[in-house]
Amino acid sequence: MEQNEQKKTVFSAVQPTGTPTIGNYIGAMKNFVAMQDEHDCIYAVADLHSLTVDIAPAVLRKNVTEMTALFLAIGIDPEKSVFFVQSHVHEHAELTWILNCYTQFGEARRMTQFKEKSAKAPENVNVGLFDYPSLMAADILLYQTDLVPIGKDQMQHLELSRTIAERFNNRNGATFKVPEGVLPKYGKKIQSLGNPSAKMSKSSADANSYVLVLDTPEEIRRKFKRAVTDSDACIRYDPETKPGVSNLLTIYSAFTGKDMAASEKDFGGKDYAYLKDSVSDAVIEGLRPIKERYEKLIADKAYLTAVMKKGAESASYRARRTMSKVWRKLGFVRP
Ligand code: TRP
């Protein structure tokens, strides 16, 4: 794809850690699709990042293929956007090393995700886990990115990417664009169906607390039926005192495209069973075409491989341009 100077450059990535939840979809991936028409978009499967937790080779291989199919299934168009697999463009690893030297130990140590993941797996607090934000900064800065659509939980990493870019530019002269994060209007954070004070996460022990984008209609209905609400039997958006109901309304808004006022209006005088049914309907209908496209794509490995190859070529070309600037500015002698 031609690089269009007028359009803003968008970059984002998703780790290949299995089928995403509707929280991941609403919080970030849905935005990726929406941004394609007006922006110069670059999207990646962040496979290098997924090595920071214990992952079996067979699982990684399967997950990368499935995530590729899913990106295409949700509507990422490889003719409009650059779509590739992170490890296919070696500049990501190279720039990470450079940016490591522009990241302070104290900054990386303060990252909430690092603290949480370390606490969760104390037997594997590897340096990669610590270094995760430098790799993420490299992903973003390699493409002279203007905008980064992300979920709220990644905002702290994006802030650190900005700090790193500014620090580098201050020492070496203008090299990187300083990116901005873009949060979705609704559904910045989708909560667990079983415990609405926690984020929806597929690592939860309660399999009914999250909906995956490839769940069957029956699974989706069952999970919403069990969703925790409250005893006040009134449907309104109030995340403080009614977190469960507000979460369902948020999901409804995200899938119907209605704003919160219109969504609340749909449920005037209705009961929670009706709300849960309506949310199930909206989610099932929204995911149906994705699921259908996914089934076709995952059966066509040759096509998926061809998409990955083409994407890696376009991304490499652009990554090389930034890296040659970086090497030169830092005084590296090049062959
Ligand atoms: N860390 C992100 C997540 O887990 C994934 C990611 C990797 C990313 N590199 C990125 C997101 C660059 C935005 C930009 O969700």
Coordinates of C-alpha atoms and ligand atoms in Angstrom, one line a residue:
M1 CA 0.0 0.0 0.0
E2 CA 1.2 3.5 -0.8
Q3 CA 2.0 5.7 2.2
N4 CA -0.4 8.5 2.1
E5 CA 1.1 11.7 3.5
Q6 CA -2.3 13.3 4.3
K7 CA -3.7 10.5 6.3
K8 CA -2.8 9.9 9.9
T9 CA -0.9 6.7 10.6
V10 CA -2.6 4.3 13.0
F11 CA -0.8 1.4 14.7
S12 CA -2.0 -1.3 17.0
A13 CA -1.5 -4.9 17.8
V14 CA -3.0 -7.8 19.6
Q15 CA -1.2 -10.7 21.3
P16 CA -1.9 -14.1 20.0
T17 CA -3.1 -15.5 23.3
G18 CA -6.2 -17.4 22.0
T19 CA -9.6 -16.1 21.0
P20 CA -10.2 -12.6 22.3
T21 CA -13.1 -11.8 24.6
I22 CA -15.8 -9.3 23.6
G23 CA -14.0 -7.0 26.0
N24 CA -10.9 -7.1 23.8
Y25 CA -13.1 -6.7 20.7
I26 CA -15.1 -3.8 21.9
G27 CA -12.2 -2.1 23.7
A28 CA -9.8 -2.2 20.8
M29 CA -10.3 -4.4 17.7
K30 CA -13.7 -2.9 16.7
N31 CA -12.0 0.5 16.6
F32 CA -9.3 -0.9 14.3
V33 CA -11.9 -1.7 11.6
A34 CA -13.6 1.6 11.9
M35 CA -10.3 3.5 11.5
Q36 CA -9.4 1.9 8.2
D37 CA -11.2 4.2 5.8
E38 CA -9.9 7.5 7.1
H39 CA -6.4 6.5 8.2
D40 CA -3.3 4.8 7.1
C41 CA -3.6 1.8 9.3
I42 CA -1.0 -0.8 10.4
Y43 CA -2.0 -3.7 12.5
A44 CA 0.0 -6.6 13.8
V45 CA -0.2 -9.9 15.7
A46 CA 2.2 -9.3 18.6
D47 CA 3.7 -12.7 18.7
L48 CA 7.0 -11.6 20.3
H49 CA 5.1 -10.2 23.2
S50 CA 3.4 -13.5 23.9
L51 CA 6.8 -15.1 24.8
T52 CA 6.8 -13.1 28.0
V53 CA 4.5 -15.7 29.5
D54 CA 4.9 -19.5 29.3
I55 CA 3.6 -20.6 25.9
A56 CA 4.1 -24.0 24.2
P57 CA 5.4 -23.8 20.6
A58 CA 2.4 -25.7 19.2
V59 CA 0.1 -23.3 21.0
L60 CA 1.9 -20.2 19.7
R61 CA 1.8 -21.6 16.1
K62 CA -1.9 -22.2 16.3
N63 CA -2.7 -18.9 18.0
V64 CA -0.8 -16.8 15.4
T65 CA -2.7 -18.5 12.5
E66 CA -6.0 -18.1 14.3
M67 CA -5.4 -14.5 15.3
T68 CA -4.6 -13.8 11.6
A69 CA -7.9 -15.3 10.5
L70 CA -9.7 -13.4 13.2
F71 CA -8.2 -10.0 12.2
L72 CA -9.4 -10.6 8.7
A73 CA -12.8 -11.9 9.9
I74 CA -13.6 -8.8 11.9
G75 CA -13.0 -6.7 8.8
I76 CA -9.4 -5.8 8.6
D77 CA -8.8 -5.5 4.9
P78 CA -5.3 -6.3 3.8
E79 CA -5.8 -4.2 0.6
K80 CA -6.6 -1.1 2.7
S81 CA -4.3 -1.6 5.7
V82 CA -1.0 -3.1 6.4
F83 CA -1.5 -6.3 8.4
F84 CA 1.5 -8.4 9.5
V85 CA 3.0 -10.7 12.2
Q86 CA 5.4 -8.8 14.5
S87 CA 8.3 -11.4 14.4
H88 CA 8.3 -11.3 10.5
V89 CA 9.8 -7.8 10.7
H90 CA 13.1 -8.0 12.5
E91 CA 13.3 -4.3 13.1
H92 CA 10.9 -4.7 16.1
A93 CA 13.5 -6.6 18.0
E94 CA 16.3 -4.3 16.9
L95 CA 14.5 -1.1 17.9
T96 CA 13.6 -2.7 21.3
W97 CA 17.2 -3.0 22.2
I98 CA 17.9 0.6 21.3
L99 CA 14.8 1.8 23.2
N100 CA 15.8 -0.3 26.2
C101 CA 18.7 2.1 26.6
Y102 CA 16.2 4.9 26.6
T103 CA 13.9 3.4 29.2
Q104 CA 14.6 3.9 32.9
F105 CA 14.5 0.8 35.2
G106 CA 12.2 2.7 37.5
E107 CA 9.8 3.5 34.7
A108 CA 9.5 -0.1 33.7
R109 CA 9.2 -1.3 37.3
R110 CA 6.2 1.0 37.9
M111 CA 4.1 -0.6 35.1
T112 CA 0.9 -2.0 36.6
Q113 CA 0.8 -4.9 34.1
F114 CA 4.4 -5.9 35.1
K115 CA 3.4 -5.9 38.8
E116 CA 0.2 -7.8 38.2
K117 CA 1.8 -10.4 35.9
S118 CA 4.8 -10.9 38.2
A119 CA 2.5 -11.4 41.2
K120 CA 0.5 -13.9 39.1
A121 CA 3.4 -16.0 38.0
P122 CA 6.2 -15.4 40.6
E123 CA 8.1 -18.5 39.2
N124 CA 8.6 -16.7 35.8
V125 CA 9.3 -13.0 36.3
N126 CA 11.5 -12.9 33.2
V127 CA 13.3 -9.9 31.9
G128 CA 11.1 -10.0 28.8
L129 CA 8.1 -9.4 31.0
F130 CA 9.9 -6.4 32.5
D131 CA 10.9 -5.2 29.0
Y132 CA 7.5 -5.6 27.5
P133 CA 6.8 -1.8 27.2
S134 CA 10.0 -1.2 25.3
L135 CA 9.0 -3.8 22.7
M136 CA 5.5 -2.1 22.5
A137 CA 7.2 1.3 22.1
A138 CA 9.3 -0.1 19.3
D139 CA 6.2 -1.5 17.6
I140 CA 4.6 1.9 17.6
L141 CA 7.6 4.2 17.0
L142 CA 8.9 2.2 14.0
Y143 CA 5.9 3.4 11.9
Q144 CA 5.9 7.1 12.8
T145 CA 2.5 6.5 14.3
D146 CA 0.1 9.3 15.1
L147 CA -2.7 7.3 16.7
V148 CA -2.8 4.1 18.8
P149 CA -6.3 2.6 19.4
I150 CA -6.0 0.6 22.6
G151 CA -7.9 -0.6 25.6
K152 CA -7.7 1.4 28.8
D153 CA -5.3 -1.2 30.4
Q154 CA -2.7 -0.4 27.8
M155 CA -2.8 3.4 28.3
Q156 CA 0.1 3.3 30.8
H157 CA 2.3 1.5 28.2
L158 CA 1.3 4.1 25.6
E159 CA 2.3 6.9 28.0
L160 CA 5.7 5.3 28.5
S161 CA 6.1 5.0 24.7
R162 CA 5.6 8.7 24.5
T163 CA 8.1 9.4 27.2
I164 CA 10.7 7.2 25.4
A165 CA 10.0 8.9 22.1
E166 CA 10.4 12.3 23.6
R167 CA 13.6 11.4 25.5
F168 CA 15.1 10.0 22.3
N169 CA 14.1 13.0 20.2
N170 CA 15.5 15.4 22.9
R171 CA 18.9 13.7 22.9
N172 CA 19.2 12.9 19.2
G173 CA 17.0 15.3 17.3
A174 CA 13.5 14.7 15.8
T175 CA 13.4 11.0 15.0
F176 CA 10.1 9.6 16.1
K177 CA 6.6 10.9 16.0
V178 CA 5.1 11.1 19.5
P179 CA 1.9 9.0 19.3
E180 CA -1.4 9.5 21.0
G181 CA -3.7 6.8 22.4
V182 CA -7.3 6.5 21.3
L183 CA -9.8 5.0 23.6
P184 CA -13.2 3.8 22.3
K185 CA -16.1 6.0 23.1
Y186 CA -18.0 3.3 25.0
G187 CA -16.7 0.1 26.4
K188 CA -13.2 1.3 27.4
K189 CA -13.4 -1.4 29.9
I190 CA -15.8 -4.4 29.8
Q191 CA -16.3 -6.0 33.2
S192 CA -16.6 -9.7 34.2
L193 CA -20.1 -11.0 33.9
G194 CA -19.6 -12.9 37.2
N195 CA -17.8 -10.2 39.1
P196 CA -18.6 -6.7 37.7
S197 CA -15.9 -5.1 39.8
A198 CA -13.2 -7.0 37.8
K199 CA -12.2 -6.7 34.2
M200 CA -13.6 -9.3 31.8
S201 CA -10.7 -11.7 31.3
K202 CA -10.4 -15.1 29.8
S203 CA -7.8 -16.1 32.4
S204 CA -10.6 -16.0 34.9
A205 CA -11.4 -19.4 36.6
D206 CA -15.1 -18.8 36.0
A207 CA -15.7 -19.6 32.3
N208 CA -19.1 -18.0 32.4
S209 CA -17.7 -14.6 33.3
Y210 CA -16.4 -13.9 29.8
V211 CA -17.8 -14.2 26.3
L212 CA -15.3 -15.0 23.5
V213 CA -15.8 -13.6 20.0
L214 CA -16.2 -17.1 18.6
D215 CA -18.6 -18.5 21.2
T216 CA -21.7 -20.1 19.9
P217 CA -25.1 -18.4 20.3
E218 CA -26.1 -21.0 22.9
E219 CA -22.9 -20.2 25.0
I220 CA -23.5 -16.5 24.6
R221 CA -27.1 -16.7 25.9
R222 CA -26.1 -19.0 28.8
K223 CA -23.4 -16.7 29.9
F224 CA -25.5 -13.5 29.8
K225 CA -28.4 -15.4 31.7
R226 CA -26.0 -16.0 34.5
A227 CA -24.6 -12.4 34.6
V228 CA -24.5 -10.8 38.0
T229 CA -26.9 -7.8 38.3
D230 CA -28.4 -6.4 41.5
S231 CA -31.6 -6.5 43.4
D232 CA -32.9 -3.1 42.6
A233 CA -34.7 -4.1 39.3
C234 CA -34.1 -0.8 37.6
I235 CA -32.2 -0.5 34.3
R236 CA -30.0 2.5 34.3
Y237 CA -26.4 3.3 33.6
D238 CA -24.7 3.9 37.0
P239 CA -21.3 2.1 37.1
E240 CA -20.8 3.1 40.8
T241 CA -23.8 1.5 42.4
K242 CA -25.0 -0.7 39.5
P243 CA -21.8 -2.1 38.0
G244 CA -23.4 -5.3 36.6
V245 CA -26.3 -3.7 34.9
S246 CA -24.1 -0.8 33.6
N247 CA -21.7 -3.4 32.1
L248 CA -24.6 -5.1 30.3
L249 CA -25.7 -1.7 29.0
T250 CA -22.2 -0.9 27.8
I251 CA -22.0 -4.1 25.9
Y252 CA -25.4 -3.5 24.4
S253 CA -24.4 0.0 23.3
A254 CA -21.2 -1.2 21.8
F255 CA -22.9 -3.9 19.7
T256 CA -25.9 -1.8 18.6
G257 CA -24.0 1.4 18.1
K258 CA -26.5 3.3 20.1
D259 CA -25.4 5.9 22.7
M260 CA -26.0 5.3 26.3
A261 CA -29.1 7.5 26.5
A262 CA -30.7 5.6 23.6
S263 CA -29.7 2.2 25.1
E264 CA -31.3 3.1 28.5
K265 CA -34.4 4.2 26.7
D266 CA -34.8 0.7 25.1
F267 CA -35.2 -0.7 28.6
G268 CA -37.6 1.7 30.3
G269 CA -40.0 -0.4 32.4
K270 CA -38.3 -3.7 31.4
D271 CA -36.9 -6.4 33.7
Y272 CA -33.4 -7.9 33.9
A273 CA -34.4 -11.0 32.0
Y274 CA -35.4 -8.8 29.1
L275 CA -32.1 -6.9 29.3
K276 CA -30.1 -10.1 29.3
D277 CA -32.0 -11.4 26.3
S278 CA -31.6 -8.2 24.4
V279 CA -27.9 -8.0 25.1
S280 CA -27.5 -11.7 24.0
D281 CA -29.4 -10.9 20.8
A282 CA -27.2 -7.9 20.0
V283 CA -24.0 -9.8 20.7
I284 CA -25.0 -12.9 18.7
E285 CA -26.1 -10.8 15.7
G286 CA -22.9 -8.7 15.9
L287 CA -20.7 -11.7 16.1
R288 CA -22.5 -13.9 13.5
P289 CA -20.8 -12.5 10.4
I290 CA -17.4 -12.6 12.1
K291 CA -17.8 -16.2 13.0
E292 CA -18.9 -17.1 9.4
R293 CA -16.0 -15.4 7.8
Y294 CA -13.6 -16.8 10.4
E295 CA -14.7 -20.4 9.6
K296 CA -13.9 -19.9 5.9
L297 CA -10.6 -18.1 6.5
I298 CA -9.2 -20.6 9.0
A299 CA -9.7 -23.4 6.4
D300 CA -7.6 -21.5 3.8
K301 CA -4.1 -21.6 5.2
A302 CA -2.5 -20.7 1.8
Y303 CA -4.5 -17.4 1.8
L304 CA -3.5 -16.6 5.4
T305 CA 0.2 -17.2 4.6
A306 CA 0.0 -15.0 1.5
V307 CA -1.6 -12.2 3.5
M308 CA 1.1 -12.5 6.2
K309 CA 3.8 -12.4 3.6
K310 CA 2.5 -9.3 1.8
G311 CA 2.0 -7.5 5.0
A312 CA 5.5 -8.3 6.3
E313 CA 6.9 -6.8 3.0
S314 CA 5.0 -3.5 3.4
A315 CA 5.8 -3.2 7.1
S316 CA 9.5 -4.0 6.6
Y317 CA 9.8 -1.3 4.0
R318 CA 8.5 1.3 6.4
A319 CA 10.3 -0.1 9.4
R320 CA 13.6 0.0 7.5
R321 CA 13.2 3.7 6.8
T322 CA 12.8 4.5 10.5
M323 CA 15.7 2.2 11.5
S324 CA 18.1 3.7 9.1
K325 CA 17.4 7.1 10.6
V326 CA 17.9 5.7 14.1
W327 CA 21.2 4.0 13.3
R328 CA 22.5 7.2 11.7
K329 CA 21.4 9.5 14.5
L330 CA 23.0 7.3 17.2
G331 CA 26.3 7.2 15.4
F332 CA 26.3 3.5 14.4
V333 CA 28.7 2.6 11.6
R334 CA 26.6 0.8 9.0
P335 CA 27.9 -1.8 6.6
Ligands
TRP1 N1 0.3 -4.9 24.7 C1 -0.9 -4.9 23.9 C2 -2.0 -5.7 24.6 O1 -1.7 -6.7 25.2 C3 -0.6 -5.5 22.5 C4 0.4 -4.7 21.8 C5 1.7 -5.0 21.4 C6 0.2 -3.3 21.3 N2 2.3 -4.0 20.8 C7 1.4 -2.9 20.6 C8 -0.9 -2.5 21.3 C9 1.5 -1.7 20.1 C10 -0.8 -1.2 20.7 C11 0.4 -0.8 20.1 O2 -3.1 -5.4 24.4

